[in-house]
PDB file of C-alpha atoms and ligand atoms in Angstrom:
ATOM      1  CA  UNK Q   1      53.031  80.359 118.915  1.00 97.00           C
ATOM      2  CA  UNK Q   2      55.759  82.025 117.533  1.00 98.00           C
ATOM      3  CA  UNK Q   3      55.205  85.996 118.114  1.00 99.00           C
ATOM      4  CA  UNK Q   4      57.245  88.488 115.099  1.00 99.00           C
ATOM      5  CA  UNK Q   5      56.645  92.165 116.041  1.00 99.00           C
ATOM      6  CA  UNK Q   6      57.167  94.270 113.146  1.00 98.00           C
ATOM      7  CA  UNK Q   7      59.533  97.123 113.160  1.00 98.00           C
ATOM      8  CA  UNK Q   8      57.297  99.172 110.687  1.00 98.00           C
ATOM      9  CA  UNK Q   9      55.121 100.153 113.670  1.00 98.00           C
ATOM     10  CA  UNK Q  10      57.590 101.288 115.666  1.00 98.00           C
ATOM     11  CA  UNK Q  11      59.139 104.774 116.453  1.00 98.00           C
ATOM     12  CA  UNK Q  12      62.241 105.265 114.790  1.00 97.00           C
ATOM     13  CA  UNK Q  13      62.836 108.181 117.023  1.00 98.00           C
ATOM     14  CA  UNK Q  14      63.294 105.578 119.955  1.00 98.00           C
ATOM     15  CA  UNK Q  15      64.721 102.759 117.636  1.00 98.00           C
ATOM     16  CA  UNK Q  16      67.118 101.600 121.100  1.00 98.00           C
ATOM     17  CA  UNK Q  17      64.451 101.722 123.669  1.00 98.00           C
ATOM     18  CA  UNK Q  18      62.172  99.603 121.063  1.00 98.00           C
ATOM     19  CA  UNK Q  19      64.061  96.935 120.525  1.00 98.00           C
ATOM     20  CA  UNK Q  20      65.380  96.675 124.357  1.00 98.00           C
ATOM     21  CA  UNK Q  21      61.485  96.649 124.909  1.00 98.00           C
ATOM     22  CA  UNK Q  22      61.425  93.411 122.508  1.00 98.00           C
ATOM     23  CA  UNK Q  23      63.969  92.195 124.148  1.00 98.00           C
ATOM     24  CA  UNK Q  24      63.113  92.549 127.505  1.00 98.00           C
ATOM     25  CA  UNK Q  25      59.780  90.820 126.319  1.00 98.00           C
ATOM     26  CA  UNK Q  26      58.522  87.088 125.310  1.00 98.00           C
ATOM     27  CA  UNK Q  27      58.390  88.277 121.372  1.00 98.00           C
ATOM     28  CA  UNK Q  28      60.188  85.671 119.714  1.00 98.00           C
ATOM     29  CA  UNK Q  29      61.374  87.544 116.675  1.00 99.00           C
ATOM     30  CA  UNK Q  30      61.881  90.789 114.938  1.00 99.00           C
ATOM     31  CA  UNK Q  31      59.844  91.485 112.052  1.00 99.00           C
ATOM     32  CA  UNK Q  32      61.710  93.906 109.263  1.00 99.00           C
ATOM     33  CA  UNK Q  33      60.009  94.901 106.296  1.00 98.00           C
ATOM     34  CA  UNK Q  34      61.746  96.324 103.829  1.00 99.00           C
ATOM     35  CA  UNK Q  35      59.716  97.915 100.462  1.00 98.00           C
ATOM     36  CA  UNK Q  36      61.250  99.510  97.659  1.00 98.00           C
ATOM     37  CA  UNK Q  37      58.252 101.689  96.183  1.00 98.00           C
ATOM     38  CA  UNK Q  38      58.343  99.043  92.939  1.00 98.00           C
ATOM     39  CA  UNK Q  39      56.724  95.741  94.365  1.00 98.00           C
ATOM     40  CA  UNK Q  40      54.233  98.060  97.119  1.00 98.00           C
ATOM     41  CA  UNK Q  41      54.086 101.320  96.598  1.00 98.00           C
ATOM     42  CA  UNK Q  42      55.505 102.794  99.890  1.00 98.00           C
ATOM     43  CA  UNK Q  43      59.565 102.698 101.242  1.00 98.00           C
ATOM     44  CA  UNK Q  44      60.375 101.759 104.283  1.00 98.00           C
ATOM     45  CA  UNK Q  45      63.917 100.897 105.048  1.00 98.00           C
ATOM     46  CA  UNK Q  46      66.935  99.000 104.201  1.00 98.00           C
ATOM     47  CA  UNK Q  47      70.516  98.245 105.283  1.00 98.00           C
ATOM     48  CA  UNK Q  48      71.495 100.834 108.282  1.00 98.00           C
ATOM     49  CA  UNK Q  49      68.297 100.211 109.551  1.00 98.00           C
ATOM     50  CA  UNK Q  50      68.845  96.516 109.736  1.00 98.00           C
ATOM     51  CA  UNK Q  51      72.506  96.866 110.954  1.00 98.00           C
ATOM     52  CA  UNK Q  52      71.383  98.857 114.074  1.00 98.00           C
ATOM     53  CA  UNK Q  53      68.652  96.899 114.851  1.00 98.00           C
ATOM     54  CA  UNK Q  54      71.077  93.457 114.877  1.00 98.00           C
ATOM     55  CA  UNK Q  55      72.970  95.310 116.932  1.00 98.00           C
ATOM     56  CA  UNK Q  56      70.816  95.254 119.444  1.00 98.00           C
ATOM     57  CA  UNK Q  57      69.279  91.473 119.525  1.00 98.00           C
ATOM     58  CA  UNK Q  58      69.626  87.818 119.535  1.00 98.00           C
ATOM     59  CA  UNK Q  59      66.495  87.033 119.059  1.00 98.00           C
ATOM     60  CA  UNK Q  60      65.992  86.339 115.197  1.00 98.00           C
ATOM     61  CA  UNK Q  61      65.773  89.138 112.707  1.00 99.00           C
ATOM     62  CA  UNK Q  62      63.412  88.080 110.546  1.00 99.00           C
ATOM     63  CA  UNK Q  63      63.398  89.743 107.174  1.00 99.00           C
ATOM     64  CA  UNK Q  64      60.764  90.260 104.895  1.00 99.00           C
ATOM     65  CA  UNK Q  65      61.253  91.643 100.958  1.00 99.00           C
ATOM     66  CA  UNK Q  66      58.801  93.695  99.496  1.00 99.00           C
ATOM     67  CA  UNK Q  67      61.444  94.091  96.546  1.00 98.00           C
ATOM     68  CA  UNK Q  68      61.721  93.065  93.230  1.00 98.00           C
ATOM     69  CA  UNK Q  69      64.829  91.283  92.434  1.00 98.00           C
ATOM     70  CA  UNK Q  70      65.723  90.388  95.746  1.00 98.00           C
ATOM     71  CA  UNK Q  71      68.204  88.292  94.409  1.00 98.00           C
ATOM     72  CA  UNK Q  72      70.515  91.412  93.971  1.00 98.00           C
ATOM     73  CA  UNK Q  73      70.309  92.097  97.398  1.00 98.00           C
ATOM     74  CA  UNK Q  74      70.710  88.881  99.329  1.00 98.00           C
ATOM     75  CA  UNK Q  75      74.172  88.880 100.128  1.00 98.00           C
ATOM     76  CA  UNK Q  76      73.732  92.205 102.035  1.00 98.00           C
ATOM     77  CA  UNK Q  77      71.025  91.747 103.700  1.00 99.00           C
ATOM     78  CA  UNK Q  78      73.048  88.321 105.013  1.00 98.00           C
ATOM     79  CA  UNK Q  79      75.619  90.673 106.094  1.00 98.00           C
ATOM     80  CA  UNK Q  80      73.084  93.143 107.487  1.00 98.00           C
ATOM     81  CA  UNK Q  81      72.185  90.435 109.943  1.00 98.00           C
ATOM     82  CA  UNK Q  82      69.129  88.683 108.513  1.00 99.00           C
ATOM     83  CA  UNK Q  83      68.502  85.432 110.103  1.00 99.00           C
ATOM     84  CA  UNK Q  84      65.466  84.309 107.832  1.00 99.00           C
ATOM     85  CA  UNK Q  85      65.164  86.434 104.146  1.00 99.00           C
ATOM     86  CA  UNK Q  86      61.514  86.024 102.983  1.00 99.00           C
ATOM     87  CA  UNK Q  87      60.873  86.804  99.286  1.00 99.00           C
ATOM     88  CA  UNK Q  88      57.718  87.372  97.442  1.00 99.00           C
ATOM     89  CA  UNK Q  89      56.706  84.858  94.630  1.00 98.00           C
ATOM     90  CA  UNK Q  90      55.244  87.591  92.577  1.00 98.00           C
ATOM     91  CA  UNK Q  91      58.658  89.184  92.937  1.00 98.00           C
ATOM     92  CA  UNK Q  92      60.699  86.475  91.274  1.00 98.00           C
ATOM     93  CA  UNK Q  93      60.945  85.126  88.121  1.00 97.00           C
ATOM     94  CA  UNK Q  94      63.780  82.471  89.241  1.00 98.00           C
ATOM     95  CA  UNK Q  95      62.194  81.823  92.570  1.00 98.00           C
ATOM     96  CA  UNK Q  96      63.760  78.370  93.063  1.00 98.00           C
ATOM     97  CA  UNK Q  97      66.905  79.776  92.341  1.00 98.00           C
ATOM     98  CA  UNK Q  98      66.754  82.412  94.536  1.00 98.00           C
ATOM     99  CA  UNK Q  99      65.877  80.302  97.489  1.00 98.00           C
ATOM    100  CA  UNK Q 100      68.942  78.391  96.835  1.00 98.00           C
ATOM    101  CA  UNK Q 101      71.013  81.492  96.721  1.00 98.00           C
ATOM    102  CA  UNK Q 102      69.410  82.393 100.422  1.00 99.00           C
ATOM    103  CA  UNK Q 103      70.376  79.123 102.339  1.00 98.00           C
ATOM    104  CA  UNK Q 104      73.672  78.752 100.405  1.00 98.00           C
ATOM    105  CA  UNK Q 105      74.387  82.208 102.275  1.00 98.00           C
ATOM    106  CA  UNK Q 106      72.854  80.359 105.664  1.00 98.00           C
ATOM    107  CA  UNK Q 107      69.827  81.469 105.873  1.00 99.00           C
ATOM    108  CA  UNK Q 108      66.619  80.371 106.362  1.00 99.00           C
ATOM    109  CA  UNK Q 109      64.337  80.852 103.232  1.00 99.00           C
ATOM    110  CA  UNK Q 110      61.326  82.348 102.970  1.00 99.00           C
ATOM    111  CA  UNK Q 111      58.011  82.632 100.447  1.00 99.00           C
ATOM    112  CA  UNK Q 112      55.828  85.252 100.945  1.00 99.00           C
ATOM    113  CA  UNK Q 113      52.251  85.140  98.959  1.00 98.00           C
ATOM    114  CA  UNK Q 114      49.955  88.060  98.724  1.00 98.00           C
ATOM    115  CA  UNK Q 115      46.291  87.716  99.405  1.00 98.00           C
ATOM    116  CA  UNK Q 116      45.153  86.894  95.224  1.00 98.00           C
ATOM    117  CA  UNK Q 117      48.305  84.390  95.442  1.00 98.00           C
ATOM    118  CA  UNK Q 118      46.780  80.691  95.666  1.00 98.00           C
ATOM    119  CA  UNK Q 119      48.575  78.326  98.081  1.00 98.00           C
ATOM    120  CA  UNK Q 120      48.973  75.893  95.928  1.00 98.00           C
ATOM    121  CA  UNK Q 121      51.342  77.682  93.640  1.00 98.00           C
ATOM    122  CA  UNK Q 122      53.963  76.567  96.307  1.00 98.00           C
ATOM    123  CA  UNK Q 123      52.928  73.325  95.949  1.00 97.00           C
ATOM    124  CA  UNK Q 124      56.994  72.446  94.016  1.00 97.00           C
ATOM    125  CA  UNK Q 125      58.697  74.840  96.436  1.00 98.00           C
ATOM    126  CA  UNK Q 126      57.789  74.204  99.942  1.00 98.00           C
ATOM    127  CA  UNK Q 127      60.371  71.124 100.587  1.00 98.00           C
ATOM    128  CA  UNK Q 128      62.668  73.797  99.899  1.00 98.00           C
ATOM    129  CA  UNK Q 129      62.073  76.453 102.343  1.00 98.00           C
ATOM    130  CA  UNK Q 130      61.849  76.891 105.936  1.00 98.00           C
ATOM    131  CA  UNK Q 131      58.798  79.660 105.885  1.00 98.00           C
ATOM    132  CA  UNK Q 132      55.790  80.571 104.116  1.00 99.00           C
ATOM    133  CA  UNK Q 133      54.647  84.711 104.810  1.00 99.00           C
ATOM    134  CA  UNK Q 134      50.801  84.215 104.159  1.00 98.00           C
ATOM    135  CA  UNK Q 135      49.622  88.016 103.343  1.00 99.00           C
ATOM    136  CA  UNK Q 136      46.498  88.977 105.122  1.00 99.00           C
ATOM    137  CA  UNK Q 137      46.850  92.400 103.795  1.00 98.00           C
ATOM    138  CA  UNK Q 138      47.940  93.785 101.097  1.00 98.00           C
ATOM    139  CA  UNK Q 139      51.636  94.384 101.598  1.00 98.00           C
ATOM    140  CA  UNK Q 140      52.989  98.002 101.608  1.00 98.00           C
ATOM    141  CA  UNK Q 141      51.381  99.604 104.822  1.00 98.00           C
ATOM    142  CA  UNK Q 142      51.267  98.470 108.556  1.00 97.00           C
ATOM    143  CA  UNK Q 143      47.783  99.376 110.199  1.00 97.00           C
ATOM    144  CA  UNK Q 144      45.221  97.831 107.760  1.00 98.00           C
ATOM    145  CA  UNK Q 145      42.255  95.334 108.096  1.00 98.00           C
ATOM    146  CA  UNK Q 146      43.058  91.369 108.394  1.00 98.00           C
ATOM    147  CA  UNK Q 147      41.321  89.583 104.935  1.00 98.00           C
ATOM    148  CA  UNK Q 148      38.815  86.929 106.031  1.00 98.00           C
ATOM    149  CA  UNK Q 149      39.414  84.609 103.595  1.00 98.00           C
ATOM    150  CA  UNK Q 150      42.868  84.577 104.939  1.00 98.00           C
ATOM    151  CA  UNK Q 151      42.028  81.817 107.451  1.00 98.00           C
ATOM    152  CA  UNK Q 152      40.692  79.418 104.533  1.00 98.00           C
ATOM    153  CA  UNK Q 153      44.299  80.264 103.004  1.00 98.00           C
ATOM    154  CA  UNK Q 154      45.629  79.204 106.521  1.00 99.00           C
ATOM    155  CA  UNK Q 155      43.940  75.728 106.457  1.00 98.00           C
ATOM    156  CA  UNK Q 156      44.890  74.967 102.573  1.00 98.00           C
ATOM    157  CA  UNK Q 157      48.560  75.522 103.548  1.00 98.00           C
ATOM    158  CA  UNK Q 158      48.260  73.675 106.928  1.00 98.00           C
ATOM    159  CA  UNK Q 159      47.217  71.007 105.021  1.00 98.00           C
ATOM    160  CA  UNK Q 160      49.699  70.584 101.999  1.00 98.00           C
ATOM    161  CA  UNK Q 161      52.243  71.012 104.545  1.00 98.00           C
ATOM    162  CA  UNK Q 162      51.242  68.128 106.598  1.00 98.00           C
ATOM    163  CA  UNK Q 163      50.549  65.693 103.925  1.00 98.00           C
ATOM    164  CA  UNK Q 164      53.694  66.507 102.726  1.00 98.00           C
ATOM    165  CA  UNK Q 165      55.388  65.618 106.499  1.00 98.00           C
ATOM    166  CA  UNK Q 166      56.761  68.557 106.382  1.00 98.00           C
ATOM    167  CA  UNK Q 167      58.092  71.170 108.646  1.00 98.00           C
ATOM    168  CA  UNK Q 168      57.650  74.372 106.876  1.00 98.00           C
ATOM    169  CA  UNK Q 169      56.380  77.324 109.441  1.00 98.00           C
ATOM    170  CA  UNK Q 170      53.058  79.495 108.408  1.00 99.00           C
ATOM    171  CA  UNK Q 171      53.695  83.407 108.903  1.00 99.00           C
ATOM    172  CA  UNK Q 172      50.525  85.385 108.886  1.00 99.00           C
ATOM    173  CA  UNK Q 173      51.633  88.563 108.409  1.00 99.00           C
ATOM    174  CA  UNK Q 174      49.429  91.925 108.322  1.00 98.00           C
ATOM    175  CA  UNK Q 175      46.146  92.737 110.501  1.00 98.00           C
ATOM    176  CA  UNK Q 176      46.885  90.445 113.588  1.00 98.00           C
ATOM    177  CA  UNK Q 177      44.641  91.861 116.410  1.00 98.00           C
ATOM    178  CA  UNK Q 178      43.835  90.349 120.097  1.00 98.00           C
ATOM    179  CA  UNK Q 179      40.728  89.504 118.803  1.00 98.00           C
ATOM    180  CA  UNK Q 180      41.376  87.423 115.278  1.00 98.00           C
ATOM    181  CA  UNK Q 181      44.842  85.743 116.513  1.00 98.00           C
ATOM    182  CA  UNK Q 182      42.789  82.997 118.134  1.00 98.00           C
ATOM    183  CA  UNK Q 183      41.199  81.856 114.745  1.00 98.00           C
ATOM    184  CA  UNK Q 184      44.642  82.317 113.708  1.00 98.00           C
ATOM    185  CA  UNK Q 185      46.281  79.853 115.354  1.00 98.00           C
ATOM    186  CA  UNK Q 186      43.394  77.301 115.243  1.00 98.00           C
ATOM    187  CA  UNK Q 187      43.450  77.045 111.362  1.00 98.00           C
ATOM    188  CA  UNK Q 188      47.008  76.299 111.941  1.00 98.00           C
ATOM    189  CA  UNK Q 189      49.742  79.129 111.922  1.00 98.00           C
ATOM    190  CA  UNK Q 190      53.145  78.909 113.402  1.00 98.00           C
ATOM    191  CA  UNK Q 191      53.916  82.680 113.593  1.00 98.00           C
ATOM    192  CA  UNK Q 192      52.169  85.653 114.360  1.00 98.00           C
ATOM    193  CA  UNK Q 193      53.834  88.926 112.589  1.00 99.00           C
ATOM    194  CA  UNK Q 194      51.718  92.321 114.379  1.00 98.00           C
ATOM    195  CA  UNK Q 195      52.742  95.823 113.790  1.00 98.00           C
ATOM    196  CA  UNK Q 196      50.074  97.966 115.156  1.00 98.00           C
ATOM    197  CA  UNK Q 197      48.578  95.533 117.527  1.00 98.00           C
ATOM    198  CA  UNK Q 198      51.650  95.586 119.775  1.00 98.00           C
ATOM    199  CA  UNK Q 199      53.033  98.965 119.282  1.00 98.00           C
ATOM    200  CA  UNK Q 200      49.620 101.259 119.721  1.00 98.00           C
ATOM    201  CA  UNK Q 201      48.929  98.971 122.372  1.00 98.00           C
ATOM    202  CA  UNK Q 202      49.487 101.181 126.302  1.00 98.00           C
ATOM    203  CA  UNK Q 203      51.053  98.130 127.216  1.00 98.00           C
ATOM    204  CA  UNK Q 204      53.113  96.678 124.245  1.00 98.00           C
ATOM    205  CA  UNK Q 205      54.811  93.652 126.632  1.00 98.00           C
ATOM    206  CA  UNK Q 206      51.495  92.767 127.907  1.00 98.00           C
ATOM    207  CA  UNK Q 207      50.237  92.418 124.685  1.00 98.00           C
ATOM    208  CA  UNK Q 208      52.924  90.359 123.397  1.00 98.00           C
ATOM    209  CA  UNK Q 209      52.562  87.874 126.504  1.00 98.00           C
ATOM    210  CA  UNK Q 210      48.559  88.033 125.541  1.00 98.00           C
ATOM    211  CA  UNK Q 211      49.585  86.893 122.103  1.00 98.00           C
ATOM    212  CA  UNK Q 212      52.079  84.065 122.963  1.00 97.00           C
ATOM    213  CA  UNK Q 213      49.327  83.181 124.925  1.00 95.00           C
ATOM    214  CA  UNK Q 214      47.141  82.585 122.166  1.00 92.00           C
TER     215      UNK Q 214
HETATM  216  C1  DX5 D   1      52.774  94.899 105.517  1.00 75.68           C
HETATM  217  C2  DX5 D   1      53.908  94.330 106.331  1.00 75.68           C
HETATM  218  C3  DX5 D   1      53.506  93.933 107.684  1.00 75.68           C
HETATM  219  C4  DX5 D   1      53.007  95.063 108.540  1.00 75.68           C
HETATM  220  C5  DX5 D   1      52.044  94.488 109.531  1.00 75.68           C
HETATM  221  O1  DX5 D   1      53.188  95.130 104.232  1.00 75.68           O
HETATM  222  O2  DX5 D   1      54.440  93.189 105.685  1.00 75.68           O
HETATM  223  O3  DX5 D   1      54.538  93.207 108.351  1.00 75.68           O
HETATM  224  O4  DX5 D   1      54.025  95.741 109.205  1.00 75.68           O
HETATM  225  O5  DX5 D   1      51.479  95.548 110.225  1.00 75.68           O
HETATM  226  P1  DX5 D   1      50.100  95.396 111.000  1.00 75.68           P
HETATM  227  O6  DX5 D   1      50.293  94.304 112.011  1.00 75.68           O
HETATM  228  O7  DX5 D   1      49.922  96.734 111.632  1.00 75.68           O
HETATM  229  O8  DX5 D   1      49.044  95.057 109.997  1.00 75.68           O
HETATM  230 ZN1   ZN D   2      55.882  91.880 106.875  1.00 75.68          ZN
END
């Protein structure tokens, strides 16, 4: 299992000592969200943030757009440092197009659905990209409750993406807790993205170990 912390949950007061932290632990990735108060209605970050953050890691930045018309944007956040750029499909009107224009800049592509999104709108897309962000929450705010019907989402995906002999990873991103990431993983995600989980946890390594563990 591939473990994502998101950044969101972090304190940006200790930006430095949280991503050594990540780094000195088994998380796999780092998780950036970036919302523009259009597509979710909160802000997070953008560019410096990102910058700093690359700075500080090898391990994949893994960036995901909660922005309309990311398409404006994808050349700097390439030079930001993203490693994988996830866009929404209820951001983008060209989204084929726009996946092109992410691995023509090298990198990997990514689809991000929200929770009323069916799976099987990717159905045309998914030889193309190297991700799909499944949304167990609404997007916009770290800290809420996972969606049960999520994990039917899960098995849908798993499915079309292994008749299809493909090798497309499943992100489930928003509500990850010790106690749901087993059912997680056994309908058949690749990555776990968890905010809150890891960083209000007293032990934030520990829990990513428990995780990986999973
Ligand atoms: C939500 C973000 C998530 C969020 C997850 O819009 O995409 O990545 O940070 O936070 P938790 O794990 O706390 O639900
Ligand atoms: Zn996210």
């Amino acid at each position: 299992m591939i473990i994502a912390p998101s950044l969101l949950a972090a304190n940006f007061l200790r930006l430095e000592q949280e991503c050594n932290m990540l780094n000195e632990s088994e998380a796999d990735w780092f998780h950036l969200d970036v919302m523009d108060g259009s597509f979710v209605p909160n802000i997070s970050f953008g560019f410096p943030i990102i910058k700093q953050v690359r700075k500080t890691t090898e391990k994949i930045c893994d960036v995901h757009l909660m922005i309309v018309e990311p398409e404006k944007y994808a050349e700097q956040f390439k030079n930001a440092g993203a490693d994988i750029l996830t866009v929404h499909i209820e951001a983008c009107r060209h989204l084929h197009r726009n996946i092109q224009q992410i691995k023509a800049l090298g990198m990997q592509a990514g689809v991000a659905v929200n929770p009323h999104t069916p799976v099987n709108l990717l159905k045309d897309i998914l030889a193309d990209i190297d991700l799909v962000c499944l949304m167990s929450v609404n997007p916009g705010f770290g800290g809420q409750s996972f969606i049960p019907y999520s994990i039917e989402k899960i098995k849908q995906l798993r499915k079309m993406i292994d008749d299809a002999g493909l090798k497309v990873k499943i992100e489930v991103d928003g509500g990850v807790t010790l106690q749901n990431a087993g059912q997680i993983a056994e309908a058949g995600a690749h990555v776990l993205v968890a905010g809150n989980t890891i960083f209000s946890s007293k032990d934030p390594k520990v829990t990513i170990r428990t995780l990986k563990l999973i």
